[in-house]
Amino acid sequence: MENSGQTPSEIRHRIWMELGRATQDRLHAWRTPVLATTAEDGLPDARTVVLREADANTAHLRFYTDGRSAKISHLSGQPQAVLVFWSKRLNWQLRMRVSITTHAAGPVVDAVWARVSQSAAADDYLSPYAPGSALSAATPTAAPSRHHLAVLSAEVHDIDWLELARGGHRRARLGADTWDWLTP
Ligand SMILES: Cc1cc2nc3c(=O)[nH]c(=O)nc-3n(C[C@H](O)[C@H](O)[C@H](O)COP(=O)(O)O)c2cc1C
């Protein structure tokens, strides 16, 4: 493993640096965290998403999704969610408690769509069918006329950081301005 630094501030800095890298590097393990939400029936649900943006200064992450997907209705009922990242290279796991704001329209979505619409991923947001809708119920419709891109903005409240190492695991809870070492 690369030297992760020893002090809390070095580790915190490294975490956000790696999150930033993951938005640029398709091979970075932290590019595809698992997002866990609470469904309308109170039960947990989880799925993989792509990390699109990471802002260390504001402690915000961004994801893109289809505005008709189940996770959107989960988040409208319960905006508190959990993100789990694991990197074998770093031997680091992150479990983040976040609250998520959904942008389904407006300037934030318009700015992202201006970029995404020019990319191969545009089709992901142009299907006339809602994600998860039954194929048997799907009827042919006219060519897609509008996109369904939604931007998820996650405010990171705290991070449970776990490092696996032969010489001894380490774990800590990082708040905005706090650092607590925990038993792994
Ligand atoms: C590697 C990988 C990356 C994915 N990235 C995204 C993503 O960025 N946004 C998204 O909405 N779904 C993404 N998905 C699909 C989701 O995991 C999920 O199947 C879909 O969003 C429907 O989830 P929901 O019904 O819980 O809303 C990805 C799946 C995989 C396997």
mmCIF file with all atom_site columns, N, CA and C in Angstrom, residues 2-3 13-32 51-55 61 87 89-90 92:
data_model
loop_
_atom_site.group_PDB
_atom_site.id
_atom_site.type_symbol
_atom_site.label_atom_id
_atom_site.label_alt_id
_atom_site.label_comp_id
_atom_site.label_asym_id
_atom_site.label_entity_id
_atom_site.label_seq_id
_atom_site.pdbx_PDB_ins_code
_atom_site.Cartn_x
_atom_site.Cartn_y
_atom_site.Cartn_z
_atom_site.occupancy
_atom_site.B_iso_or_equiv
_atom_site.pdbx_formal_charge
_atom_site.auth_seq_id
_atom_site.auth_comp_id
_atom_site.auth_asym_id
_atom_site.auth_atom_id
_atom_site.pdbx_PDB_model_num
ATOM 1  N N  . GLU A 1 2  ? 0.402   2.283  -0.721  1.00 0.00 ? 2  GLU A N  1
ATOM 2  C CA . GLU A 1 2  ? 1.138   3.536  -0.683  1.00 0.00 ? 2  GLU A CA 1
ATOM 3  C C  . GLU A 1 2  ? 1.060   4.123  0.718   1.00 0.00 ? 2  GLU A C  1
ATOM 4  N N  . ASN A 1 3  ? 2.063   4.959  1.061   1.00 0.00 ? 3  ASN A N  1
ATOM 5  C CA . ASN A 1 3  ? 2.063   5.580  2.377   1.00 0.00 ? 3  ASN A CA 1
ATOM 6  C C  . ASN A 1 3  ? 0.834   6.481  2.525   1.00 0.00 ? 3  ASN A C  1
ATOM 7  N N  . HIS A 1 13 ? -6.906  14.538 4.315   1.00 0.00 ? 13 HIS A N  1
ATOM 8  C CA . HIS A 1 13 ? -6.524  15.136 3.030   1.00 0.00 ? 13 HIS A CA 1
ATOM 9  C C  . HIS A 1 13 ? -6.442  14.080 1.944   1.00 0.00 ? 13 HIS A C  1
ATOM 10 N N  . ARG A 1 14 ? -5.862  12.934 2.300   1.00 0.00 ? 14 ARG A N  1
ATOM 11 C CA . ARG A 1 14 ? -5.695  11.839 1.330   1.00 0.00 ? 14 ARG A CA 1
ATOM 12 C C  . ARG A 1 14 ? -7.051  11.277 0.892   1.00 0.00 ? 14 ARG A C  1
ATOM 13 N N  . ILE A 1 15 ? -7.977  11.161 1.841   1.00 0.00 ? 15 ILE A N  1
ATOM 14 C CA . ILE A 1 15 ? -9.314  10.651 1.500   1.00 0.00 ? 15 ILE A CA 1
ATOM 15 C C  . ILE A 1 15 ? -9.940  11.531 0.421   1.00 0.00 ? 15 ILE A C  1
ATOM 16 N N  . TRP A 1 16 ? -9.924  12.837 0.636   1.00 0.00 ? 16 TRP A N  1
ATOM 17 C CA . TRP A 1 16 ? -10.569 13.734 -0.338  1.00 0.00 ? 16 TRP A CA 1
ATOM 18 C C  . TRP A 1 16 ? -9.782  13.803 -1.640  1.00 0.00 ? 16 TRP A C  1
ATOM 19 N N  . MET A 1 17 ? -8.468  13.663 -1.553  1.00 0.00 ? 17 MET A N  1
ATOM 20 C CA . MET A 1 17 ? -7.676  13.622 -2.790  1.00 0.00 ? 17 MET A CA 1
ATOM 21 C C  . MET A 1 17 ? -8.055  12.402 -3.618  1.00 0.00 ? 17 MET A C  1
ATOM 22 N N  . GLU A 1 18 ? -8.190  11.256 -2.955  1.00 0.00 ? 18 GLU A N  1
ATOM 23 C CA . GLU A 1 18 ? -8.549  10.029 -3.676  1.00 0.00 ? 18 GLU A CA 1
ATOM 24 C C  . GLU A 1 18 ? -9.972  10.112 -4.234  1.00 0.00 ? 18 GLU A C  1
ATOM 25 N N  . LEU A 1 19 ? -10.883 10.739 -3.502  1.00 0.00 ? 19 LEU A N  1
ATOM 26 C CA . LEU A 1 19 ? -12.241 10.906 -4.027  1.00 0.00 ? 19 LEU A CA 1
ATOM 27 C C  . LEU A 1 19 ? -12.211 11.775 -5.284  1.00 0.00 ? 19 LEU A C  1
ATOM 28 N N  . GLY A 1 20 ? -11.412 12.825 -5.249  1.00 0.00 ? 20 GLY A N  1
ATOM 29 C CA . GLY A 1 20 ? -11.269 13.671 -6.438  1.00 0.00 ? 20 GLY A CA 1
ATOM 30 C C  . GLY A 1 20 ? -10.690 12.895 -7.610  1.00 0.00 ? 20 GLY A C  1
ATOM 31 N N  . ARG A 1 21 ? -9.675  12.090 -7.336  1.00 0.00 ? 21 ARG A N  1
ATOM 32 C CA . ARG A 1 21 ? -9.080  11.251 -8.391  1.00 0.00 ? 21 ARG A CA 1
ATOM 33 C C  . ARG A 1 21 ? -10.105 10.305 -8.983  1.00 0.00 ? 21 ARG A C  1
ATOM 34 N N  . ALA A 1 22 ? -10.959 9.752  -8.111  1.00 0.00 ? 22 ALA A N  1
ATOM 35 C CA . ALA A 1 22 ? -11.930 8.756  -8.567  1.00 0.00 ? 22 ALA A CA 1
ATOM 36 C C  . ALA A 1 22 ? -12.916 9.345  -9.579  1.00 0.00 ? 22 ALA A C  1
ATOM 37 N N  . THR A 1 23 ? -13.168 10.657 -9.489  1.00 0.00 ? 23 THR A N  1
ATOM 38 C CA . THR A 1 23 ? -14.087 11.261 -10.461 1.00 0.00 ? 23 THR A CA 1
ATOM 39 C C  . THR A 1 23 ? -13.450 11.347 -11.847 1.00 0.00 ? 23 THR A C  1
ATOM 40 N N  . GLN A 1 24 ? -12.119 11.267 -11.901 1.00 0.00 ? 24 GLN A N  1
ATOM 41 C CA . GLN A 1 24 ? -11.397 11.402 -13.169 1.00 0.00 ? 24 GLN A CA 1
ATOM 42 C C  . GLN A 1 24 ? -10.924 10.066 -13.730 1.00 0.00 ? 24 GLN A C  1
ATOM 43 N N  . ASP A 1 25 ? -10.716 9.104  -12.842 1.00 0.00 ? 25 ASP A N  1
ATOM 44 C CA . ASP A 1 25 ? -10.054 7.850  -13.219 1.00 0.00 ? 25 ASP A CA 1
ATOM 45 C C  . ASP A 1 25 ? -11.082 6.717  -13.228 1.00 0.00 ? 25 ASP A C  1
ATOM 46 N N  . ARG A 1 26 ? -11.379 6.222  -14.428 1.00 0.00 ? 26 ARG A N  1
ATOM 47 C CA . ARG A 1 26 ? -12.403 5.177  -14.561 1.00 0.00 ? 26 ARG A CA 1
ATOM 48 C C  . ARG A 1 26 ? -12.018 3.899  -13.834 1.00 0.00 ? 26 ARG A C  1
ATOM 49 N N  . LEU A 1 27 ? -10.718 3.720  -13.576 1.00 0.00 ? 27 LEU A N  1
ATOM 50 C CA . LEU A 1 27 ? -10.263 2.487  -12.936 1.00 0.00 ? 27 LEU A CA 1
ATOM 51 C C  . LEU A 1 27 ? -10.167 2.611  -11.413 1.00 0.00 ? 27 LEU A C  1
ATOM 52 N N  . HIS A 1 28 ? -10.381 3.799  -10.903 1.00 0.00 ? 28 HIS A N  1
ATOM 53 C CA . HIS A 1 28 ? -10.287 3.981  -9.451  1.00 0.00 ? 28 HIS A CA 1
ATOM 54 C C  . HIS A 1 28 ? -11.457 3.268  -8.776  1.00 0.00 ? 28 HIS A C  1
ATOM 55 N N  . ALA A 1 29 ? -11.145 2.464  -7.750  1.00 0.00 ? 29 ALA A N  1
ATOM 56 C CA . ALA A 1 29 ? -12.196 1.668  -7.095  1.00 0.00 ? 29 ALA A CA 1
ATOM 57 C C  . ALA A 1 29 ? -13.264 2.549  -6.448  1.00 0.00 ? 29 ALA A C  1
ATOM 58 N N  . TRP A 1 30 ? -12.885 3.732  -6.047  1.00 0.00 ? 30 TRP A N  1
ATOM 59 C CA . TRP A 1 30 ? -13.863 4.622  -5.400  1.00 0.00 ? 30 TRP A CA 1
ATOM 60 C C  . TRP A 1 30 ? -14.769 5.320  -6.409  1.00 0.00 ? 30 TRP A C  1
ATOM 61 N N  . ARG A 1 31 ? -14.578 5.048  -7.701  1.00 0.00 ? 31 ARG A N  1
ATOM 62 C CA . ARG A 1 31 ? -15.475 5.624  -8.700  1.00 0.00 ? 31 ARG A CA 1
ATOM 63 C C  . ARG A 1 31 ? -16.877 5.033  -8.608  1.00 0.00 ? 31 ARG A C  1
ATOM 64 N N  . THR A 1 32 ? -16.995 3.831  -8.067  1.00 0.00 ? 32 THR A N  1
ATOM 65 C CA . THR A 1 32 ? -18.296 3.155  -8.051  1.00 0.00 ? 32 THR A CA 1
ATOM 66 C C  . THR A 1 32 ? -18.672 2.720  -6.628  1.00 0.00 ? 32 THR A C  1
ATOM 67 N N  . LEU A 1 51 ? -19.365 7.952  -9.032  1.00 0.00 ? 51 LEU A N  1
ATOM 68 C CA . LEU A 1 51 ? -19.022 9.234  -8.408  1.00 0.00 ? 51 LEU A CA 1
ATOM 69 C C  . LEU A 1 51 ? -18.608 10.214 -9.500  1.00 0.00 ? 51 LEU A C  1
ATOM 70 N N  . ARG A 1 52 ? -19.332 11.304 -9.623  1.00 0.00 ? 52 ARG A N  1
ATOM 71 C CA . ARG A 1 52 ? -19.075 12.271 -10.709 1.00 0.00 ? 52 ARG A CA 1
ATOM 72 C C  . ARG A 1 52 ? -18.269 13.486 -10.274 1.00 0.00 ? 52 ARG A C  1
ATOM 73 N N  . GLU A 1 53 ? -18.523 13.965 -9.049  1.00 0.00 ? 53 GLU A N  1
ATOM 74 C CA . GLU A 1 53 ? -17.813 15.154 -8.567  1.00 0.00 ? 53 GLU A CA 1
ATOM 75 C C  . GLU A 1 53 ? -17.554 14.999 -7.075  1.00 0.00 ? 53 GLU A C  1
ATOM 76 N N  . ALA A 1 54 ? -16.440 15.558 -6.624  1.00 0.00 ? 54 ALA A N  1
ATOM 77 C CA . ALA A 1 54 ? -16.105 15.553 -5.198  1.00 0.00 ? 54 ALA A CA 1
ATOM 78 C C  . ALA A 1 54 ? -15.493 16.908 -4.849  1.00 0.00 ? 54 ALA A C  1
ATOM 79 N N  . ASP A 1 55 ? -16.109 17.604 -3.896  1.00 0.00 ? 55 ASP A N  1
ATOM 80 C CA . ASP A 1 55 ? -15.619 18.921 -3.495  1.00 0.00 ? 55 ASP A CA 1
ATOM 81 C C  . ASP A 1 55 ? -15.214 18.868 -2.020  1.00 0.00 ? 55 ASP A C  1
ATOM 82 N N  . LEU A 1 61 ? -20.520 15.582 -2.583  1.00 0.00 ? 61 LEU A N  1
ATOM 83 C CA . LEU A 1 61 ? -20.294 14.673 -3.712  1.00 0.00 ? 61 LEU A CA 1
ATOM 84 C C  . LEU A 1 61 ? -21.488 14.774 -4.641  1.00 0.00 ? 61 LEU A C  1
ATOM 85 N N  . SER A 1 87 ? -11.507 0.376  -1.496  1.00 0.00 ? 87 SER A N  1
ATOM 86 C CA . SER A 1 87 ? -10.377 0.329  -2.428  1.00 0.00 ? 87 SER A CA 1
ATOM 87 C C  . SER A 1 87 ? -9.377  -0.708 -1.949  1.00 0.00 ? 87 SER A C  1
ATOM 88 N N  . ARG A 1 89 ? -6.515  -1.226 -3.424  1.00 0.00 ? 89 ARG A N  1
ATOM 89 C CA . ARG A 1 89 ? -5.185  -0.613 -3.520  1.00 0.00 ? 89 ARG A CA 1
ATOM 90 C C  . ARG A 1 89 ? -4.856  0.153  -2.239  1.00 0.00 ? 89 ARG A C  1
ATOM 91 N N  . LEU A 1 90 ? -5.816  0.931  -1.768  1.00 0.00 ? 90 LEU A N  1
ATOM 92 C CA . LEU A 1 90 ? -5.586  1.700  -0.548  1.00 0.00 ? 90 LEU A CA 1
ATOM 93 C C  . LEU A 1 90 ? -5.772  0.863  0.707   1.00 0.00 ? 90 LEU A C  1
ATOM 94 N N  . TRP A 1 92 ? -8.599  0.733  2.049   1.00 0.00 ? 92 TRP A N  1
ATOM 95 C CA . TRP A 1 92 ? -9.441  1.654  2.812   1.00 0.00 ? 92 TRP A CA 1
ATOM 96 C C  . TRP A 1 92 ? -10.898 1.440  2.458   1.00 0.00 ? 92 TRP A C  1
#
